[in-house]
Coordinates of C-alpha atoms in Angstrom, one line a residue:
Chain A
X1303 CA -0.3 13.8 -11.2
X1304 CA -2.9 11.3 -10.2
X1305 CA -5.8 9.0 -11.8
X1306 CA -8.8 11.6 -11.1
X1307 CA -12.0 9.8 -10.0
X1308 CA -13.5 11.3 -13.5
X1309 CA -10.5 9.8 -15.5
X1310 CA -11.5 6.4 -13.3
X1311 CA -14.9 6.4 -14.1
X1312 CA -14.1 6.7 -17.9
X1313 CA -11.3 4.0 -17.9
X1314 CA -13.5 1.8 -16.7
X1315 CA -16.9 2.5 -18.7
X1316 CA -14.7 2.5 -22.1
X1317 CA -12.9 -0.5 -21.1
X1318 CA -16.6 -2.1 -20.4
X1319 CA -17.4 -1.0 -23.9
X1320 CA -14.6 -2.5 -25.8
X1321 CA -15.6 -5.8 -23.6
X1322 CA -19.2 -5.4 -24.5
X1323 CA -17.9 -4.5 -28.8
X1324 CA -15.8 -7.3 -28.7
X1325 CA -18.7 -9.7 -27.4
X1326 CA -16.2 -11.0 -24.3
X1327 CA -17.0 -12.4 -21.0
X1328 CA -18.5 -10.1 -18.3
X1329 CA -15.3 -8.0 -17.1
X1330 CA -14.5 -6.6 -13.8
X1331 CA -12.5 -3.5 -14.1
X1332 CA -10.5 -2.0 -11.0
X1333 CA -8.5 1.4 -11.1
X1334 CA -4.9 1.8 -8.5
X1335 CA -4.0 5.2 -7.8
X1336 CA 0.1 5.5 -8.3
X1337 CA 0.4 4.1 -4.2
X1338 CA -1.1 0.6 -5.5
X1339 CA -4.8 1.7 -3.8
X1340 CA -8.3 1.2 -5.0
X1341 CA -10.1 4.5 -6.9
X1342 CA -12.8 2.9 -8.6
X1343 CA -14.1 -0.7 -10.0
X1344 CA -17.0 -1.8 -11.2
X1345 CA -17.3 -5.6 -11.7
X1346 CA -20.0 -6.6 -14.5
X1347 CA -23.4 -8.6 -14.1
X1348 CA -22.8 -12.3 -14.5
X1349 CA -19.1 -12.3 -13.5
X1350 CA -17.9 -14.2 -10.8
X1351 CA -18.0 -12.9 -7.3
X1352 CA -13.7 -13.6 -7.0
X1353 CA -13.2 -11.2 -10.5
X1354 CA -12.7 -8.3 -8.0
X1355 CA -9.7 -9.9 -6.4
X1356 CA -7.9 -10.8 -9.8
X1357 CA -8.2 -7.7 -11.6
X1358 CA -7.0 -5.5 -8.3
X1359 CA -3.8 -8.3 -8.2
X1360 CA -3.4 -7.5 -11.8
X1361 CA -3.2 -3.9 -11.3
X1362 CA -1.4 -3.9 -7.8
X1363 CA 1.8 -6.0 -9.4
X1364 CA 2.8 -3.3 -12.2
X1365 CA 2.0 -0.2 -10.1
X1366 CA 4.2 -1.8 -7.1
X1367 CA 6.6 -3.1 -9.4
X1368 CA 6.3 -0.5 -12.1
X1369 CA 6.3 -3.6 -14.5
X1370 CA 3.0 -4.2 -16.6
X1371 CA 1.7 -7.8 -16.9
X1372 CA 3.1 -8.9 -20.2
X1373 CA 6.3 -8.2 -18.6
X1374 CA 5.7 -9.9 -15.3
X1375 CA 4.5 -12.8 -17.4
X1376 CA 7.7 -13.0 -19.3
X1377 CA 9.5 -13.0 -15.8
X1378 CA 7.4 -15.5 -14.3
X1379 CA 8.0 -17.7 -17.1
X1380 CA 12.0 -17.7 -17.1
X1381 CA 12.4 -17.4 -13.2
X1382 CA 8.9 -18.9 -11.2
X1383 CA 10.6 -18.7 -7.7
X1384 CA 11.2 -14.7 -8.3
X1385 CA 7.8 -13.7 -8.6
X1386 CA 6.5 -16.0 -6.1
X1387 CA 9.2 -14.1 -3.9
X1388 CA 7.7 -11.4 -5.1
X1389 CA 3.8 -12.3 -4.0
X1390 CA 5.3 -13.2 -0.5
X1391 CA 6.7 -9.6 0.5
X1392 CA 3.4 -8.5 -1.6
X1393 CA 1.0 -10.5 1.1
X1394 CA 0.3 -12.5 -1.8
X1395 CA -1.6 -9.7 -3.7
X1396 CA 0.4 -10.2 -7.3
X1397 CA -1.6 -12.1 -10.0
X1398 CA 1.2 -11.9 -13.0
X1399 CA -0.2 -12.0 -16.0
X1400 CA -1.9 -9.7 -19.1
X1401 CA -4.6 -7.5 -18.2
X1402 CA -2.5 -5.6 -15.2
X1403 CA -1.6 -2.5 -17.5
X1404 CA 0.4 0.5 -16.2
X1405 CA -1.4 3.9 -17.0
X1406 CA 1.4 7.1 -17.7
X1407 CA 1.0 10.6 -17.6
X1408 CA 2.3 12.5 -20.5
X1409 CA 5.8 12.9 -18.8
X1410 CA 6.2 8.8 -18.4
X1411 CA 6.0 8.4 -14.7
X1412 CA 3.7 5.7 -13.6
X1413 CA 0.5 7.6 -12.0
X1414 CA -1.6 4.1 -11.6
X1415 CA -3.1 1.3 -12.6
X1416 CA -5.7 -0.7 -14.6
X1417 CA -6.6 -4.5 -13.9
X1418 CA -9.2 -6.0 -16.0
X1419 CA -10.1 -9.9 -15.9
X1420 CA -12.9 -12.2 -16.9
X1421 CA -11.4 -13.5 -20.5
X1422 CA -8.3 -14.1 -21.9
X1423 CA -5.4 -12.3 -20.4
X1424 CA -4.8 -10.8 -23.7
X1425 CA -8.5 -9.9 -24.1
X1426 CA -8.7 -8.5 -20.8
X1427 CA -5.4 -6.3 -21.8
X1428 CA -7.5 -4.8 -24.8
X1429 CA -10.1 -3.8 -22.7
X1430 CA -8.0 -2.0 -20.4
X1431 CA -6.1 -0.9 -22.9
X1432 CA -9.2 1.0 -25.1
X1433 CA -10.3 2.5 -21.1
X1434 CA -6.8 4.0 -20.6
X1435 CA -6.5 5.6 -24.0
X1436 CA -10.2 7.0 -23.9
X1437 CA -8.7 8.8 -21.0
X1438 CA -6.2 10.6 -23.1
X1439 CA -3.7 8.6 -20.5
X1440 CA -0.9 6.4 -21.7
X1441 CA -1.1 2.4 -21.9
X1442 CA 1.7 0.1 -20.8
X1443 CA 0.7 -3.5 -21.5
Chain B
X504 CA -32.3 -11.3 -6.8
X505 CA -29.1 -9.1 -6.4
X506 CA -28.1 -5.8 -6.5
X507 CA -27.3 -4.9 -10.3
X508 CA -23.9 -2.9 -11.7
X509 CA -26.9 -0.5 -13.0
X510 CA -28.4 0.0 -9.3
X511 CA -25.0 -0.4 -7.9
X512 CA -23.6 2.8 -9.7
X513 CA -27.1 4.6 -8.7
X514 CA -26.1 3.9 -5.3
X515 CA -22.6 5.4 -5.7
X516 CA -23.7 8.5 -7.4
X517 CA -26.5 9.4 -5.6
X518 CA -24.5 8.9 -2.1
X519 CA -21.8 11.1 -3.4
X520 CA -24.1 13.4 -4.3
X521 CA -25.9 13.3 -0.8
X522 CA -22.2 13.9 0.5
X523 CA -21.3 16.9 -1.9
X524 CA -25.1 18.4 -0.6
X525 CA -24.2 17.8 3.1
X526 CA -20.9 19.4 2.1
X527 CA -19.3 16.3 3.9
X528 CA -15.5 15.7 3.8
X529 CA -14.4 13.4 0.3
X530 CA -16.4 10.2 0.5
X531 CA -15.5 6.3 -0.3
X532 CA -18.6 4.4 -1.5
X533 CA -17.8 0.2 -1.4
X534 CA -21.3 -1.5 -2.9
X535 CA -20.9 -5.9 -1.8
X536 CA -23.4 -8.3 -3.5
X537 CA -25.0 -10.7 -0.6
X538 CA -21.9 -12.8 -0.5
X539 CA -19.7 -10.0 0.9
X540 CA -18.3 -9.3 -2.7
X541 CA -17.1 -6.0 -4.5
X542 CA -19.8 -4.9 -7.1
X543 CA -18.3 -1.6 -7.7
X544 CA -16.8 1.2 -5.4
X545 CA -15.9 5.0 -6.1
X546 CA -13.2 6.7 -4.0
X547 CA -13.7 11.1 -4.2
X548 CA -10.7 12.8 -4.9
X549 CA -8.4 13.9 -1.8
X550 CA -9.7 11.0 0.5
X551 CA -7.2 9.2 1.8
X552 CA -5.8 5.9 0.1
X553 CA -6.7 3.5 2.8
X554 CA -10.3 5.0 3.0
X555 CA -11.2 1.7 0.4
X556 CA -10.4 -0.3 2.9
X557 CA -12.6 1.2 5.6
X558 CA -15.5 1.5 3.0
X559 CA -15.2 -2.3 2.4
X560 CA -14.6 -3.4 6.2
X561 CA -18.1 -1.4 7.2
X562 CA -20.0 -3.2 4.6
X563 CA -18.3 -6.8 4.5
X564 CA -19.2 -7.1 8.4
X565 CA -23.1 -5.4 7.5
X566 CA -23.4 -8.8 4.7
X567 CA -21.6 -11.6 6.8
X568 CA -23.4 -11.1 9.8
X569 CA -27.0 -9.9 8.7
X570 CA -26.6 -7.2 11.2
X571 CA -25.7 -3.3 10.2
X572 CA -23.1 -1.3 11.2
X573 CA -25.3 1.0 14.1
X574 CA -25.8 -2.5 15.4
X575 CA -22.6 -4.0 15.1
X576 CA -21.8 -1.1 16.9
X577 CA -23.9 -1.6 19.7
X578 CA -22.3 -4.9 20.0
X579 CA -19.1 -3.8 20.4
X580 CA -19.7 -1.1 22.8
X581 CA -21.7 -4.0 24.8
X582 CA -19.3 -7.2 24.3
X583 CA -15.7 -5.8 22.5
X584 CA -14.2 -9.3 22.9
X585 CA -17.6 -10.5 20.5
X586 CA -16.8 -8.0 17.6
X587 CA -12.6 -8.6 18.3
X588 CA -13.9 -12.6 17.5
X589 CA -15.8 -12.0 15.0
X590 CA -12.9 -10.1 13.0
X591 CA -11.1 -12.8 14.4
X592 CA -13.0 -15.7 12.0
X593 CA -13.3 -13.1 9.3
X594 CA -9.4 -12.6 8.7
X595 CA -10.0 -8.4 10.2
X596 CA -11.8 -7.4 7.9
X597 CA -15.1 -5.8 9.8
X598 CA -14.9 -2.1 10.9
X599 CA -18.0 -2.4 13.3
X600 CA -19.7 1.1 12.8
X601 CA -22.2 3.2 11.1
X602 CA -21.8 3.6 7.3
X603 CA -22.0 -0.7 7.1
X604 CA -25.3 -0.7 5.6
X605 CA -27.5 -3.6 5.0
X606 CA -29.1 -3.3 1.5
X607 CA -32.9 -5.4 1.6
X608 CA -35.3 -6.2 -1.4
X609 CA -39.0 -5.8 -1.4
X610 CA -39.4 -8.7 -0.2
X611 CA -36.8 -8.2 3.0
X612 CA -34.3 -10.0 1.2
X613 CA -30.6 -9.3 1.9
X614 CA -29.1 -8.7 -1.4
X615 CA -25.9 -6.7 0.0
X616 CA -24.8 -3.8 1.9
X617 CA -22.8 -0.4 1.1
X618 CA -20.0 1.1 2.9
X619 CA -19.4 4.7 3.5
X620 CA -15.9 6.5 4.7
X621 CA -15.2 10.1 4.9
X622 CA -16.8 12.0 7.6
X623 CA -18.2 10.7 11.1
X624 CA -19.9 7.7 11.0
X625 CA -23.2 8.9 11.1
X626 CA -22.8 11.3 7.9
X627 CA -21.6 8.4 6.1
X628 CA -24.6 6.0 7.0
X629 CA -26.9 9.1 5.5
X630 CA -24.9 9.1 2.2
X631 CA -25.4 5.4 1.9
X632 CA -28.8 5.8 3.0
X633 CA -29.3 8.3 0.6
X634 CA -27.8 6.4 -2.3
X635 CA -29.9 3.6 -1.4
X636 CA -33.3 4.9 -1.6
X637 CA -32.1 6.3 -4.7
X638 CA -32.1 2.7 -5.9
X639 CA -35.6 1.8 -4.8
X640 CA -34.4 -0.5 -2.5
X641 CA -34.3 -0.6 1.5
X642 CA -31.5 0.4 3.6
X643 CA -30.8 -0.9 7.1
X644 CA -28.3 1.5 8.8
Chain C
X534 CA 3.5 16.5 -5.6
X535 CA 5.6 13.8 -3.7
X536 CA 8.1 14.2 -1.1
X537 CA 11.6 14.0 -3.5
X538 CA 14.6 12.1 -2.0
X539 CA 16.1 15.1 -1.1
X540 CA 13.2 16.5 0.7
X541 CA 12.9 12.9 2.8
X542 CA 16.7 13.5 3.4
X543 CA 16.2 16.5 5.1
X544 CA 13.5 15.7 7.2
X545 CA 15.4 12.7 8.5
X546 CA 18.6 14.6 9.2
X547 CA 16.7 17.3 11.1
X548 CA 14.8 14.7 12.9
X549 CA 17.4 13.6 14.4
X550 CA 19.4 17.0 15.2
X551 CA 16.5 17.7 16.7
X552 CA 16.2 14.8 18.8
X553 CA 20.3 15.2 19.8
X554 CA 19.2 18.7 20.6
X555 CA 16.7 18.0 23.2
X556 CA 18.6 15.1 24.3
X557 CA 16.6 12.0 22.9
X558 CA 17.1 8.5 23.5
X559 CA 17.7 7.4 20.1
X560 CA 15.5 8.1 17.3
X561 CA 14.6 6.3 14.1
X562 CA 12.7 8.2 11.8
X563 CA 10.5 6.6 8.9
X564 CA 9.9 8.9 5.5
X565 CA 6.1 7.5 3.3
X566 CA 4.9 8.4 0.0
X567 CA 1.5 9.2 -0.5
X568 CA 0.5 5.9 -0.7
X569 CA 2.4 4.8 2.6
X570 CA 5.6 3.4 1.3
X571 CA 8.9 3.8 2.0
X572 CA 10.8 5.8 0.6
X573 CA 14.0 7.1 3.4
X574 CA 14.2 5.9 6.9
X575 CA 17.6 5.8 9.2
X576 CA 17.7 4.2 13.1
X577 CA 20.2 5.3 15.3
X578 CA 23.4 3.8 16.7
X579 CA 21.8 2.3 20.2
X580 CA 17.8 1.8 18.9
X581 CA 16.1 -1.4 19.5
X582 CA 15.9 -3.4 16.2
X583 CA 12.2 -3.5 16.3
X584 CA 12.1 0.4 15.9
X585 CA 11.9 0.8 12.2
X586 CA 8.4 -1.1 12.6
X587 CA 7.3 1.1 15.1
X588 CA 8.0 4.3 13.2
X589 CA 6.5 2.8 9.9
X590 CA 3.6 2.0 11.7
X591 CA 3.1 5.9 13.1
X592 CA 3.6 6.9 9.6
X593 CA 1.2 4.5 7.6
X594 CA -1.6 5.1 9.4
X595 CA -1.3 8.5 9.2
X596 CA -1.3 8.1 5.4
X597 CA -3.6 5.8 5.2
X598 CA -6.4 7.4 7.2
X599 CA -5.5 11.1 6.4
X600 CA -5.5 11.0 10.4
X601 CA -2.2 12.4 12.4
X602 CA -1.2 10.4 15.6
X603 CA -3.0 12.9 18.1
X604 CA -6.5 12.4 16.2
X605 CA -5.8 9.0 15.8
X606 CA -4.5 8.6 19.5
X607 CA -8.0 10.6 20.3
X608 CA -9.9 8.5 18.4
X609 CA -8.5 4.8 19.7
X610 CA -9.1 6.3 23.6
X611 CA -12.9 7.1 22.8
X612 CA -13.9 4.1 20.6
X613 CA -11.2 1.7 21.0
X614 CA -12.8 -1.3 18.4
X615 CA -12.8 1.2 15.9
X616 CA -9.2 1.5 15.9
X617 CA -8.3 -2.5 16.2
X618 CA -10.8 -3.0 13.3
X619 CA -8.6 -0.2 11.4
X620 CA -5.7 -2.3 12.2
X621 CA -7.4 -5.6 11.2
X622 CA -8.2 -4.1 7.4
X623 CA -4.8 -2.4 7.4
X624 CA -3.0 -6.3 8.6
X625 CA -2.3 -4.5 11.7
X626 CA 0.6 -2.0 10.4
X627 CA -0.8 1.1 12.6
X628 CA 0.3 2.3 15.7
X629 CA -2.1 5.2 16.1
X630 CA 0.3 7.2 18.6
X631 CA 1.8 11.0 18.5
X632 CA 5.0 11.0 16.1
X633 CA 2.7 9.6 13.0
X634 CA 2.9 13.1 11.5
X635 CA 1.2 14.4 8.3
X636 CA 3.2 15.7 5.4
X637 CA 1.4 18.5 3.5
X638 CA 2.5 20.7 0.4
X639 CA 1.4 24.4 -0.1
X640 CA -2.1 23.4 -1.4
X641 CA -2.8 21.4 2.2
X642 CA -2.4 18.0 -0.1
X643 CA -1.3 15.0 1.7
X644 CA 1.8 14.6 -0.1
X645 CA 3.1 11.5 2.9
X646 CA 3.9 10.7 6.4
X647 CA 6.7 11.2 8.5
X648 CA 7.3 8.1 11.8
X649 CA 9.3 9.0 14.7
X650 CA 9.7 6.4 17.2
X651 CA 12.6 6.1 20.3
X652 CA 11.5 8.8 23.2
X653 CA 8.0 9.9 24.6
X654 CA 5.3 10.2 21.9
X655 CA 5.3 13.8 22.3
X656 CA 9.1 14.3 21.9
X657 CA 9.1 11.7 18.6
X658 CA 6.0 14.1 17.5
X659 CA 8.5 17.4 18.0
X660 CA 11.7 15.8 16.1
X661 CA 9.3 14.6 13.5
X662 CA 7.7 18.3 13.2
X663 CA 11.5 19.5 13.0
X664 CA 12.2 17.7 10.4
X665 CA 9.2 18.6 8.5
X666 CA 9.7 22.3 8.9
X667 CA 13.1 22.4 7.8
X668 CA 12.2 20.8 4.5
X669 CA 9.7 23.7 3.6
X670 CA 6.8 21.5 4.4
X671 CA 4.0 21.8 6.7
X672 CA 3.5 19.2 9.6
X673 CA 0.1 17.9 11.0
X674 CA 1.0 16.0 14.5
Chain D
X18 CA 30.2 -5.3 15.9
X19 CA 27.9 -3.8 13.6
X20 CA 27.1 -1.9 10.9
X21 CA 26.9 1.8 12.3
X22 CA 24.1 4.6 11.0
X23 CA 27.5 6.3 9.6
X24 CA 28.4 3.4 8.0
X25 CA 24.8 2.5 6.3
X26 CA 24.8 6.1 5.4
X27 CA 28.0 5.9 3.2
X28 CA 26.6 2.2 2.0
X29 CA 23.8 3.7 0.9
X30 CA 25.2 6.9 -1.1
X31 CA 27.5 5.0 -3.2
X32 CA 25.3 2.1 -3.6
X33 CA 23.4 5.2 -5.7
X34 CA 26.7 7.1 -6.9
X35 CA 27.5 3.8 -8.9
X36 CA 23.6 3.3 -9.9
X37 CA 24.1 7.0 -11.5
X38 CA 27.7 6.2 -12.7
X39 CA 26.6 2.8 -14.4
X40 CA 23.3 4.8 -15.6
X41 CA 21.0 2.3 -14.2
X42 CA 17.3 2.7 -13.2
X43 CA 16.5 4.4 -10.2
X44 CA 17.0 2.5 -7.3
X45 CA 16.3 1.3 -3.6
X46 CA 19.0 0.8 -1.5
X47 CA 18.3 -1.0 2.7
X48 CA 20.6 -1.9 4.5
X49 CA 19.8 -4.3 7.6
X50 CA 21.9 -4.9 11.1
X51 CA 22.9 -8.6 11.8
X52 CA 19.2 -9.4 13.2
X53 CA 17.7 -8.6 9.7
X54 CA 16.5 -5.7 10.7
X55 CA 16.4 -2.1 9.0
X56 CA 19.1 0.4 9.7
X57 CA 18.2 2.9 6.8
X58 CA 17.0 3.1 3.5
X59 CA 16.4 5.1 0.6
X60 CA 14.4 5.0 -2.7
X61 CA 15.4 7.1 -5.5
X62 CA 12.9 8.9 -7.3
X63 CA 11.1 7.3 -9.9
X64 CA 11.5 4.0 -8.4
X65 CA 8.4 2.0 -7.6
X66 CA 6.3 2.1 -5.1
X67 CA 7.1 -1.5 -3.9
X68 CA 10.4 -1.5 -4.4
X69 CA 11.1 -1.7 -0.5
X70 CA 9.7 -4.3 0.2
X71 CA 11.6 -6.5 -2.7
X72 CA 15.2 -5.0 -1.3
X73 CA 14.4 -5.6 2.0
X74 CA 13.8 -9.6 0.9
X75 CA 16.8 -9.5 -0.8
X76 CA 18.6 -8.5 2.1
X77 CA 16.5 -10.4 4.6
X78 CA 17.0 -14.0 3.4
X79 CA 20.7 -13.0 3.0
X80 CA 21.6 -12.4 6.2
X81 CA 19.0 -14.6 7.9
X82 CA 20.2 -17.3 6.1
X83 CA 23.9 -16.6 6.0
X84 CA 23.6 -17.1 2.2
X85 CA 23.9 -14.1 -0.2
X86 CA 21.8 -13.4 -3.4
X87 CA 24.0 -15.3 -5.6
X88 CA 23.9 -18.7 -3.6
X89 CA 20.5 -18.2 -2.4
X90 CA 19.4 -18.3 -6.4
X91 CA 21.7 -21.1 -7.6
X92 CA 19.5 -23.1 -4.6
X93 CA 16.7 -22.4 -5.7
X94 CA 17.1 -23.1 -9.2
X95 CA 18.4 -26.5 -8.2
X96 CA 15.6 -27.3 -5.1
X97 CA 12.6 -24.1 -5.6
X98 CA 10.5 -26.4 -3.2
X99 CA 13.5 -25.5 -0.4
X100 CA 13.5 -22.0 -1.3
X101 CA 9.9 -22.2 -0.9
X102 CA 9.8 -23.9 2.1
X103 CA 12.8 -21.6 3.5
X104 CA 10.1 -18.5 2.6
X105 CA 7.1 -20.6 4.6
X106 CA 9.0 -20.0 7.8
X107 CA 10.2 -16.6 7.0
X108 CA 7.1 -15.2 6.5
X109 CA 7.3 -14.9 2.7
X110 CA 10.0 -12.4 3.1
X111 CA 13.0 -13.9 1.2
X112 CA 13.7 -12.4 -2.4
X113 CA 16.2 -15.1 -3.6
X114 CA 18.3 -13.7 -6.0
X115 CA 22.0 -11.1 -6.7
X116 CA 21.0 -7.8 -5.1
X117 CA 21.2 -9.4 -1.2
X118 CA 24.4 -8.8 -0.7
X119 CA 26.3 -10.2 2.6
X120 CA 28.5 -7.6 4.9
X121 CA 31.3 -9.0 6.6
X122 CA 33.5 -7.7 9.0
X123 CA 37.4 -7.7 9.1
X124 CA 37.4 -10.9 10.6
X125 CA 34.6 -12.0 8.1
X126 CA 31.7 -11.9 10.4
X127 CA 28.7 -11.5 9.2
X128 CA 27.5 -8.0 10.3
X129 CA 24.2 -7.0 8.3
X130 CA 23.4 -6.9 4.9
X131 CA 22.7 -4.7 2.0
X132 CA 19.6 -5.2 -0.6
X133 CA 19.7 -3.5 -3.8
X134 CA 16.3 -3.2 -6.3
X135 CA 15.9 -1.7 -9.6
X136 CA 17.9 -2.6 -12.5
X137 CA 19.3 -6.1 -13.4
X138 CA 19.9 -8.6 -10.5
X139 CA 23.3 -8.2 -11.6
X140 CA 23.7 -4.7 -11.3
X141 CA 21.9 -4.3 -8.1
X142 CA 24.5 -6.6 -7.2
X143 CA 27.6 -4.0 -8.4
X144 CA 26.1 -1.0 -6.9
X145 CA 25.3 -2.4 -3.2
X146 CA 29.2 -3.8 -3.4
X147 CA 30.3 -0.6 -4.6
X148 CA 28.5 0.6 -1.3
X149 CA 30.1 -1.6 1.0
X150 CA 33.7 -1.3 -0.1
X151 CA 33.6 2.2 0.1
X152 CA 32.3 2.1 3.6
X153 CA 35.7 -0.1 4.5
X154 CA 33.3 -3.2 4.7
X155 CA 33.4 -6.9 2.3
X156 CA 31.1 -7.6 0.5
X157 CA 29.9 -11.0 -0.7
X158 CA 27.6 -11.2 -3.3

């Protein structure tokens, strides 16, 4: 199973409106198909030109890792040199922290990504969070 | 003045609709702002994973050099070692060919450029085109 | 649908009877997901070390593009930039010869890519489509 | 010597067998020659996309190095800036911790070297030795 562009476009506009309900910073949200690859983002008015590049490194370290970003935190935390190791055979790509969540199908297996950024980590987690589950898809944060 | 999220998805929509009434293969629409930067981008179901990429690459070289992609293509056919140089001092990441397309204000403004992937080059500079006008701004192909 | 383990197995092991039954220099064979990573590859006793890049490289931009070696091969003869630009968006991980062959399932889905580097293009291109075939899948050279 | 395809092959199967035995999380299994390059892999199914690429690094800096997982991590607990420095002119491809796993030869050469992903550092670790004693080969962790 795979993130449908339909199921893309509604992560991302729910996500937007938890952003927008909860009064946060403008948000850029970007969608990874279960290869690590873009299928949709939309990057609000106002935020910063570099947001796209955070939330796809968000989302491209848990589906490549199949870890989510409170858990590449927590690693990054205990052992830095690992998930620098990490970024290197990565090309540098891995941005570990809150707000890369992994999305599930109904079975468990890992079928992409969401990476949202533009206020707190744990902020940007919520938003992505509200986006996955308006999808009927399963959050891993 | 830039091209908003707002007119950014009215560019995406209305190229992938252009490309679903050309009956075109699955499209990849990449909207930059005028510093080269992802706004928002849509990727059809069944188009390749690395078609993002491609989108990106037609329209990042259509922003950074002022020029669009039918003449970046020129350029290369002309003077390869120019385009090889340019890609050169912009890390690879210009795919010199129609579907790059320079997005203009009322004023003649550059205020971005859309990339198209999918089908041959010239289908994909239509879409964009298409999705452009849509906006009620000006497209440069 | 992905290519399972034991499907990847198969192709590689009937890769490379083909290749001993048309009396190859030695193969390596590369198995991609859908999203162009890894996920089998074996080099025979007697291939240069630098083979498993070669063969990844056939495979991943197979993947990548939706493009087999021959079209891709076609494609780099007629418009040469087009092809080093791919590379330059892709960090130059293609090698868009024959033996980059398409995995599809029943439905005609990209499902991955199979890399077949070690003899003539055309000869990797047959062990690769060997391979393929014996797994119950359908090849695209 | 070397490390043969016959002997990766059996490496590589009861890497897994104990992975199954020890009920760990599916896991990736390369093995690389005494150049650090590949001689076969496989990922098991429900592993990560991008799990290649970190048992590749853990293998890589083992054998290029001449310093398996174990040693390579106490380093760069005590001196991460060497470790660091180590990955600058490796091309960001070290992974510095158990899972690289040395091969030696009877007469304790150093003759490739196995990278295990998936489950603990630790028992990555126990699987790839389980590979490489059953393939008649020592293993240094």
């Amino acid at each position: 199973m795979a993130i449908s562009l339909r199921k893309a476009r509604t992560i991302i506009r729910k996500a937007l409106d938890k952003g927008r309900e909860m009064e946060l910073k403008p948000l850029t949200v970007v969608v990874l198909d279960a290869g690590g690859h873009v299928q949709a983002c939309e990057r609000e008015d106002g935020a910063a030109p570099g947001r796209f590049a955070i939330a796809q490194g968000k989302a491209y370290g848990a589906v490549m890792l199949g870890m989510a970003g409170t858990a590449q935190m927590a690693r990054a935390e205990q052992q830095a040199y690992f998930m620098t190791a990490v970024n290197g055979v990565y090309g540098g790509q891995v941005v570990p922290v809150p707000g890369g969540v992994l999305v599930r199908d109904k079975k468990g297996a890992v079928i992409g990504a969401v990476g949202v950024t533009g206020d707190t980590s744990d902020n940007d987690a919520a938003a992505a969070m509200a986006g996955i589950e308006a999808a009927a898809l399963t959050a891993e944060i």
